[in-house]
mmCIF file of C-alpha atoms and ligand atoms in Angstrom:
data_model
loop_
_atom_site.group_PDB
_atom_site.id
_atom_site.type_symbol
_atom_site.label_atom_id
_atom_site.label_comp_id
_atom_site.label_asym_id
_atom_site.label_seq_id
_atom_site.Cartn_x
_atom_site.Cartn_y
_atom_site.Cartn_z
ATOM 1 C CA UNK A 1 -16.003 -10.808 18.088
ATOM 2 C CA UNK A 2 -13.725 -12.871 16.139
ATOM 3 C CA UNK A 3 -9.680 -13.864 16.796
ATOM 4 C CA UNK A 4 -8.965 -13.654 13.067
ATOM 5 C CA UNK A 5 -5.000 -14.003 11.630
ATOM 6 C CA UNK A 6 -4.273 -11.253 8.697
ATOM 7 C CA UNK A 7 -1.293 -11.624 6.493
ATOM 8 C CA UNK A 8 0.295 -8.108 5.675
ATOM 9 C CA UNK A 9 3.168 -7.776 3.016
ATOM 10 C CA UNK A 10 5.064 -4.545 2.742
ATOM 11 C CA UNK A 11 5.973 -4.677 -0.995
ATOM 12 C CA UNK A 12 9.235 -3.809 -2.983
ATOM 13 C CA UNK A 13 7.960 -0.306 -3.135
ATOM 14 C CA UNK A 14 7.574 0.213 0.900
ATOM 15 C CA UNK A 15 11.045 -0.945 1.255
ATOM 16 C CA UNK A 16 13.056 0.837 -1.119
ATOM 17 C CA UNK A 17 11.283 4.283 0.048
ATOM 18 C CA UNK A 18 12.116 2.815 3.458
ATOM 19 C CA UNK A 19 8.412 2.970 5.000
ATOM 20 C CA UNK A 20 8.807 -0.148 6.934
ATOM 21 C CA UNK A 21 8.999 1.681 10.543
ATOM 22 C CA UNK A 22 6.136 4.067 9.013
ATOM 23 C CA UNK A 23 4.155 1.027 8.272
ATOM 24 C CA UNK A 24 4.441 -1.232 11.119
ATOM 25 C CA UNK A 25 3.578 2.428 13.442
ATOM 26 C CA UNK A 26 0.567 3.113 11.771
ATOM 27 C CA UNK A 27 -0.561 -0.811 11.979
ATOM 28 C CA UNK A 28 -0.048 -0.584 15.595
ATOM 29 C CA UNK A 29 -2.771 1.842 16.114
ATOM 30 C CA UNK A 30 -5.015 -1.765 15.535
ATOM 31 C CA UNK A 31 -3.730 -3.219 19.183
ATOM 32 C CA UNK A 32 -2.909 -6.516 16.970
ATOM 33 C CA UNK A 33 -0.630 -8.299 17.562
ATOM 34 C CA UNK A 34 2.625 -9.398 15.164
ATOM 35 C CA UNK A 35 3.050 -13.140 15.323
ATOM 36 C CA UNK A 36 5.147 -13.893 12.246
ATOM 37 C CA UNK A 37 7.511 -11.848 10.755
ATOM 38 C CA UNK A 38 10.386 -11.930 7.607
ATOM 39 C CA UNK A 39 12.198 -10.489 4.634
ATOM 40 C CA UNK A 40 11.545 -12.757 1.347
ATOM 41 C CA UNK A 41 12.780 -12.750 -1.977
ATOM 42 C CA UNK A 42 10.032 -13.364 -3.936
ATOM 43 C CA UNK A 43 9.988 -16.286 -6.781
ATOM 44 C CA UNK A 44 7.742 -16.921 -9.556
ATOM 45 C CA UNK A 45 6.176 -19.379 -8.291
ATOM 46 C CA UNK A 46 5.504 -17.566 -5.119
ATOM 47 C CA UNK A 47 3.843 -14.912 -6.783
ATOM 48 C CA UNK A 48 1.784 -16.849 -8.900
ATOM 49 C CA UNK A 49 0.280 -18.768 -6.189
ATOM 50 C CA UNK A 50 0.107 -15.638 -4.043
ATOM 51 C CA UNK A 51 -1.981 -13.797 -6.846
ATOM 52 C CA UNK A 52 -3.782 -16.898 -8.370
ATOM 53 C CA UNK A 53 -7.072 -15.283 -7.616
ATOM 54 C CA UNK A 54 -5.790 -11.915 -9.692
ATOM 55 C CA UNK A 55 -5.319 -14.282 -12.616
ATOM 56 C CA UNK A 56 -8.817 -15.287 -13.018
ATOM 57 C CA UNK A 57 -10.684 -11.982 -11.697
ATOM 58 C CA UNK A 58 -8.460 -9.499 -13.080
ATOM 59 C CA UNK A 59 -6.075 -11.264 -16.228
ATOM 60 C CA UNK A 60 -4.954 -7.876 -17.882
ATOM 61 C CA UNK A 61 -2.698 -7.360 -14.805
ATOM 62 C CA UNK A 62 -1.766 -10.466 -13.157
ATOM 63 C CA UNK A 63 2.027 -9.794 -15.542
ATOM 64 C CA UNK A 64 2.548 -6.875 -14.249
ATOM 65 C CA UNK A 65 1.575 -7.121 -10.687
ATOM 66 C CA UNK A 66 3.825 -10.471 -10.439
ATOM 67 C CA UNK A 67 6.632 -7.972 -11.212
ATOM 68 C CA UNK A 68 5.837 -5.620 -8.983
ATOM 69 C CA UNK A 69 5.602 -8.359 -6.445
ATOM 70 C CA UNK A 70 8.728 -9.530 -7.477
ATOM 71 C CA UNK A 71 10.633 -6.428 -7.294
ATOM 72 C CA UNK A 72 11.321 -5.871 -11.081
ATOM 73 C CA UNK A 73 10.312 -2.390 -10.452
ATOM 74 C CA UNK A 74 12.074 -1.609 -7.461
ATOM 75 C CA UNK A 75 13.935 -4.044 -5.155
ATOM 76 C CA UNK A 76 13.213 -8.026 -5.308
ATOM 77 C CA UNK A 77 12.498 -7.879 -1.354
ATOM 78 C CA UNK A 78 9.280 -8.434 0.682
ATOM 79 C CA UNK A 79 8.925 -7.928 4.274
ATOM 80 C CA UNK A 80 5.939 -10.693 5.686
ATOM 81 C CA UNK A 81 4.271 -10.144 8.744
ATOM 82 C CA UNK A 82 1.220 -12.381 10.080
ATOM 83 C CA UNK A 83 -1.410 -10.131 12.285
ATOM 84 C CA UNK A 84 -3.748 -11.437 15.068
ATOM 85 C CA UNK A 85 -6.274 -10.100 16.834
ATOM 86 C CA UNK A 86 -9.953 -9.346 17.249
ATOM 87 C CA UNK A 87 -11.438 -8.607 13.750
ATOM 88 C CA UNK A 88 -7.785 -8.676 12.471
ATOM 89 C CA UNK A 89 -8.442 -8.394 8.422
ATOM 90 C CA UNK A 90 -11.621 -5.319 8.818
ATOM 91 C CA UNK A 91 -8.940 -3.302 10.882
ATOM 92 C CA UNK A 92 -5.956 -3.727 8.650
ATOM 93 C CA UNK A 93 -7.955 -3.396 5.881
ATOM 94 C CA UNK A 94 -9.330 -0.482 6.869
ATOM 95 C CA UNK A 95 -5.909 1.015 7.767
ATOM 96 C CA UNK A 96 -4.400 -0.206 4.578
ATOM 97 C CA UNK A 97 -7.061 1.721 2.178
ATOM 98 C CA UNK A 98 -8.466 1.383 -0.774
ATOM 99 C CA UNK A 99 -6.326 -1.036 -3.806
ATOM 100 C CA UNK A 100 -6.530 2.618 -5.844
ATOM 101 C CA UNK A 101 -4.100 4.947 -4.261
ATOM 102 C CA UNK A 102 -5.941 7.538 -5.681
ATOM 103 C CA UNK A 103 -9.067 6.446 -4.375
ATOM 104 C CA UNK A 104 -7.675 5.736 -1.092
ATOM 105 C CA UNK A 105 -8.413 7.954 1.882
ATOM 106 C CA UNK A 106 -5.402 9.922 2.479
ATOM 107 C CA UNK A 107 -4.637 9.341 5.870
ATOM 108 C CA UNK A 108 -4.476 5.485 4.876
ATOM 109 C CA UNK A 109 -1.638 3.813 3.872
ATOM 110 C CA UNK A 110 -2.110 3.502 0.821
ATOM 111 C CA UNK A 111 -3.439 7.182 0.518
ATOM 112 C CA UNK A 112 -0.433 8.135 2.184
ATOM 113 C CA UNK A 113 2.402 6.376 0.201
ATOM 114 C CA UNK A 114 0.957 4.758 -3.062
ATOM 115 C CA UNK A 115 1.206 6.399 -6.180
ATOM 116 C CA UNK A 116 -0.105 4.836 -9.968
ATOM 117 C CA UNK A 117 2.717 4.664 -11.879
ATOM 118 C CA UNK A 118 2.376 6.285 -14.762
ATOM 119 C CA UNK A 119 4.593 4.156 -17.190
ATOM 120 C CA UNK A 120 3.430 0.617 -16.343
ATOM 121 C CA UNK A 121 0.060 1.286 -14.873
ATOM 122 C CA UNK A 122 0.337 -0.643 -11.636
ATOM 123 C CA UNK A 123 -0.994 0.444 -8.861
ATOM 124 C CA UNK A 124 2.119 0.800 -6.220
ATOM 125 C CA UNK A 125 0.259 0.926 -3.039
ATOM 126 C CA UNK A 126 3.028 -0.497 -1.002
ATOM 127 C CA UNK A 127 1.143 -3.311 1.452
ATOM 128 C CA UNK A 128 -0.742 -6.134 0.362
ATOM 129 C CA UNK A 129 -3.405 -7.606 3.156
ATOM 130 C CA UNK A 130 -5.638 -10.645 3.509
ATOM 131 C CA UNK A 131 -9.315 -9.962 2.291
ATOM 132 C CA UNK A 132 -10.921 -12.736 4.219
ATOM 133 C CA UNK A 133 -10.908 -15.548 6.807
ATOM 134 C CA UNK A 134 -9.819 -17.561 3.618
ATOM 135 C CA UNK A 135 -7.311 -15.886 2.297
ATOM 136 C CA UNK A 136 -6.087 -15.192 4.969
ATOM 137 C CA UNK A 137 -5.341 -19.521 5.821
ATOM 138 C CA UNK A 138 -4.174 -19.469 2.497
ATOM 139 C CA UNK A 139 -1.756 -16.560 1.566
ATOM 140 C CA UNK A 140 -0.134 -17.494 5.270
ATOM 141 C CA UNK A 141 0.769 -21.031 4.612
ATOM 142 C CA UNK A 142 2.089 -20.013 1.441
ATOM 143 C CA UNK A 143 4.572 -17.752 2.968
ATOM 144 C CA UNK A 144 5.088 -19.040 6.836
ATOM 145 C CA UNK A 145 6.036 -22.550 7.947
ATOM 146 C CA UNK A 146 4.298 -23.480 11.179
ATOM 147 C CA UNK A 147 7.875 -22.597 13.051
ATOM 148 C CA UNK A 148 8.510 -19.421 12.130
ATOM 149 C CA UNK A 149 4.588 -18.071 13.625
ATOM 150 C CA UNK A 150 4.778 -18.073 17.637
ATOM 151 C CA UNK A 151 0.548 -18.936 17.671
ATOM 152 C CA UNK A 152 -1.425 -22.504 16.952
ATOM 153 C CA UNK A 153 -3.156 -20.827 14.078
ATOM 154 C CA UNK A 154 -3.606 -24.030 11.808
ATOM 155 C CA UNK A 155 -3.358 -27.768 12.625
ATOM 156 C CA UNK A 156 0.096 -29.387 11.803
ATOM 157 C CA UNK A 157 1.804 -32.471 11.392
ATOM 158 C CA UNK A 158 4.925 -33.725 11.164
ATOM 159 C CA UNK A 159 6.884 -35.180 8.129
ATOM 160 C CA UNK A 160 10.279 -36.341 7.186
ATOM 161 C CA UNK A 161 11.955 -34.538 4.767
ATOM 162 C CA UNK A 162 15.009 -36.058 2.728
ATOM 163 C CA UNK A 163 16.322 -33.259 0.162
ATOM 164 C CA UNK A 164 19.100 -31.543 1.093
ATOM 165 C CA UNK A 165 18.943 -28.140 3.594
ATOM 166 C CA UNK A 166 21.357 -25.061 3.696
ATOM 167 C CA UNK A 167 22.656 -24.554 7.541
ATOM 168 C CA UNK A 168 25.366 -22.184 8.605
ATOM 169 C CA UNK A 169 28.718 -23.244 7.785
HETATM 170 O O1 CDP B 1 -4.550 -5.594 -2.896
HETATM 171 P P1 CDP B 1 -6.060 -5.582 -2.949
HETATM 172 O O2 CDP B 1 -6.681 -6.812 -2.316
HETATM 173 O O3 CDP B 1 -6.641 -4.303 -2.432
HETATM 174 O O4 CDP B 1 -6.458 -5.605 -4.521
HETATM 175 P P2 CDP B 1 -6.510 -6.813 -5.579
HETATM 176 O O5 CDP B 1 -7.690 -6.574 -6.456
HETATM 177 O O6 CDP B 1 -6.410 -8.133 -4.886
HETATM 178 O O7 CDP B 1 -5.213 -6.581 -6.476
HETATM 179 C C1 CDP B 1 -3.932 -6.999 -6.065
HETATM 180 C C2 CDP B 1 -2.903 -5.947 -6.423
HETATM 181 O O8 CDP B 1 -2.837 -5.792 -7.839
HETATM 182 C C3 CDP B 1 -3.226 -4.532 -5.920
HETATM 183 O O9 CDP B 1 -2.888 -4.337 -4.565
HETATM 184 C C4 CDP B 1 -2.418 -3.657 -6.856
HETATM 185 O O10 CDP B 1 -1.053 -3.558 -6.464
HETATM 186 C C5 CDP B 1 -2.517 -4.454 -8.169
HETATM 187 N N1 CDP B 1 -3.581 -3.884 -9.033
HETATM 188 C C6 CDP B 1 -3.207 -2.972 -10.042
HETATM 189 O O11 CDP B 1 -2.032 -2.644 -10.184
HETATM 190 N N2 CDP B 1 -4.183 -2.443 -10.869
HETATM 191 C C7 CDP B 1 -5.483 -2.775 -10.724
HETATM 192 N N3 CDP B 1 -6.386 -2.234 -11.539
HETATM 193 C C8 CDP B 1 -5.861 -3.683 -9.703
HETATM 194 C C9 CDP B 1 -4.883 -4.226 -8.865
HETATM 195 MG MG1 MG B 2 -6.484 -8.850 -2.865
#
């Protein structure tokens, strides 16, 4: 038994079809436990690193999923949420179902939701989550800073920063 940290990410498609409560329901059924959680407008750049893997394995789609990711085909919001628990990534993933929504059991998520769509191609199967102990480090430093997880997943340190912040007026 391993305390593992699992990054989940309910795509444009899950919001604007408003599965979010759906979603987070169904992941409860794991016992995990949230310990980071936000809306984010996704940028290039955040994509690309996000799906850097995609762009060596899997090059005919990288494009396309970076839009999807980025909400071109539906809304450009993202709702993040870190998972913890006892084998953490084999649950969600299991949950989650197969990256084919066709292929995916139907009482998964993603047999439950996704759909191909049948103009682009993509598969829209509405959550993204970590694949391994490795990912899962590096997807959730991409899109959490230490602060805004409630759990010592990762060492720190601290650092002065100098560039300009936006605070409420
Ligand atoms: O998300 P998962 O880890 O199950 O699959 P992946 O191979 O890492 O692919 C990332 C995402 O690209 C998928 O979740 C799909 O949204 C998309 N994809 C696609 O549209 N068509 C494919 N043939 C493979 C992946
Ligand atoms: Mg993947």
């Amino acid at each position: 038994m391993t305390n593992q940290s699992c990054l989940i990410l309910i795509k444009p498609d899950g919001l604007v079809k408003s599965l979010t409560g759906n979603i987070i329901s169904t992941l409860s059924e794991t016992k995990l436990k949230i310990i980071g959680a936000k809306v984010v407008s996704v940028k290039k750049e955040l994509a690309e690193q996000h799906y850097a893997e995609l762009k060596a394995k899997k090059p005919h789609i990288f494009e396309s999923t970076l839009k999807y990711i980025m909400g071109e085909f539906h809304t450009p919001r993202v709702m993040a949420l870190v998972y913890y628990g006892e084998d953490a990534i084999q649950k969600i993933r299991e949950i989650a179902g197969k990256t084919n929504p066709e292929d995916a059991d139907p009482i998964t998520i993603r047999g439950k939701y996704g759909r191909i769509n049948s103009k682009t191609g993509v598969f829209e199967n509405c959550v993204h989550a970590s694949d391994s102990e490795e990912n899962a480090e590096r997807e959730i430093k991409l899109w959490f800073k230490p602060e805004e997880i409630v759990e010592n997943l990762y060492p720190t340190k601290k650092s002065k920063k100098t560039e300009e912040v936006l605070d409420w007026a």
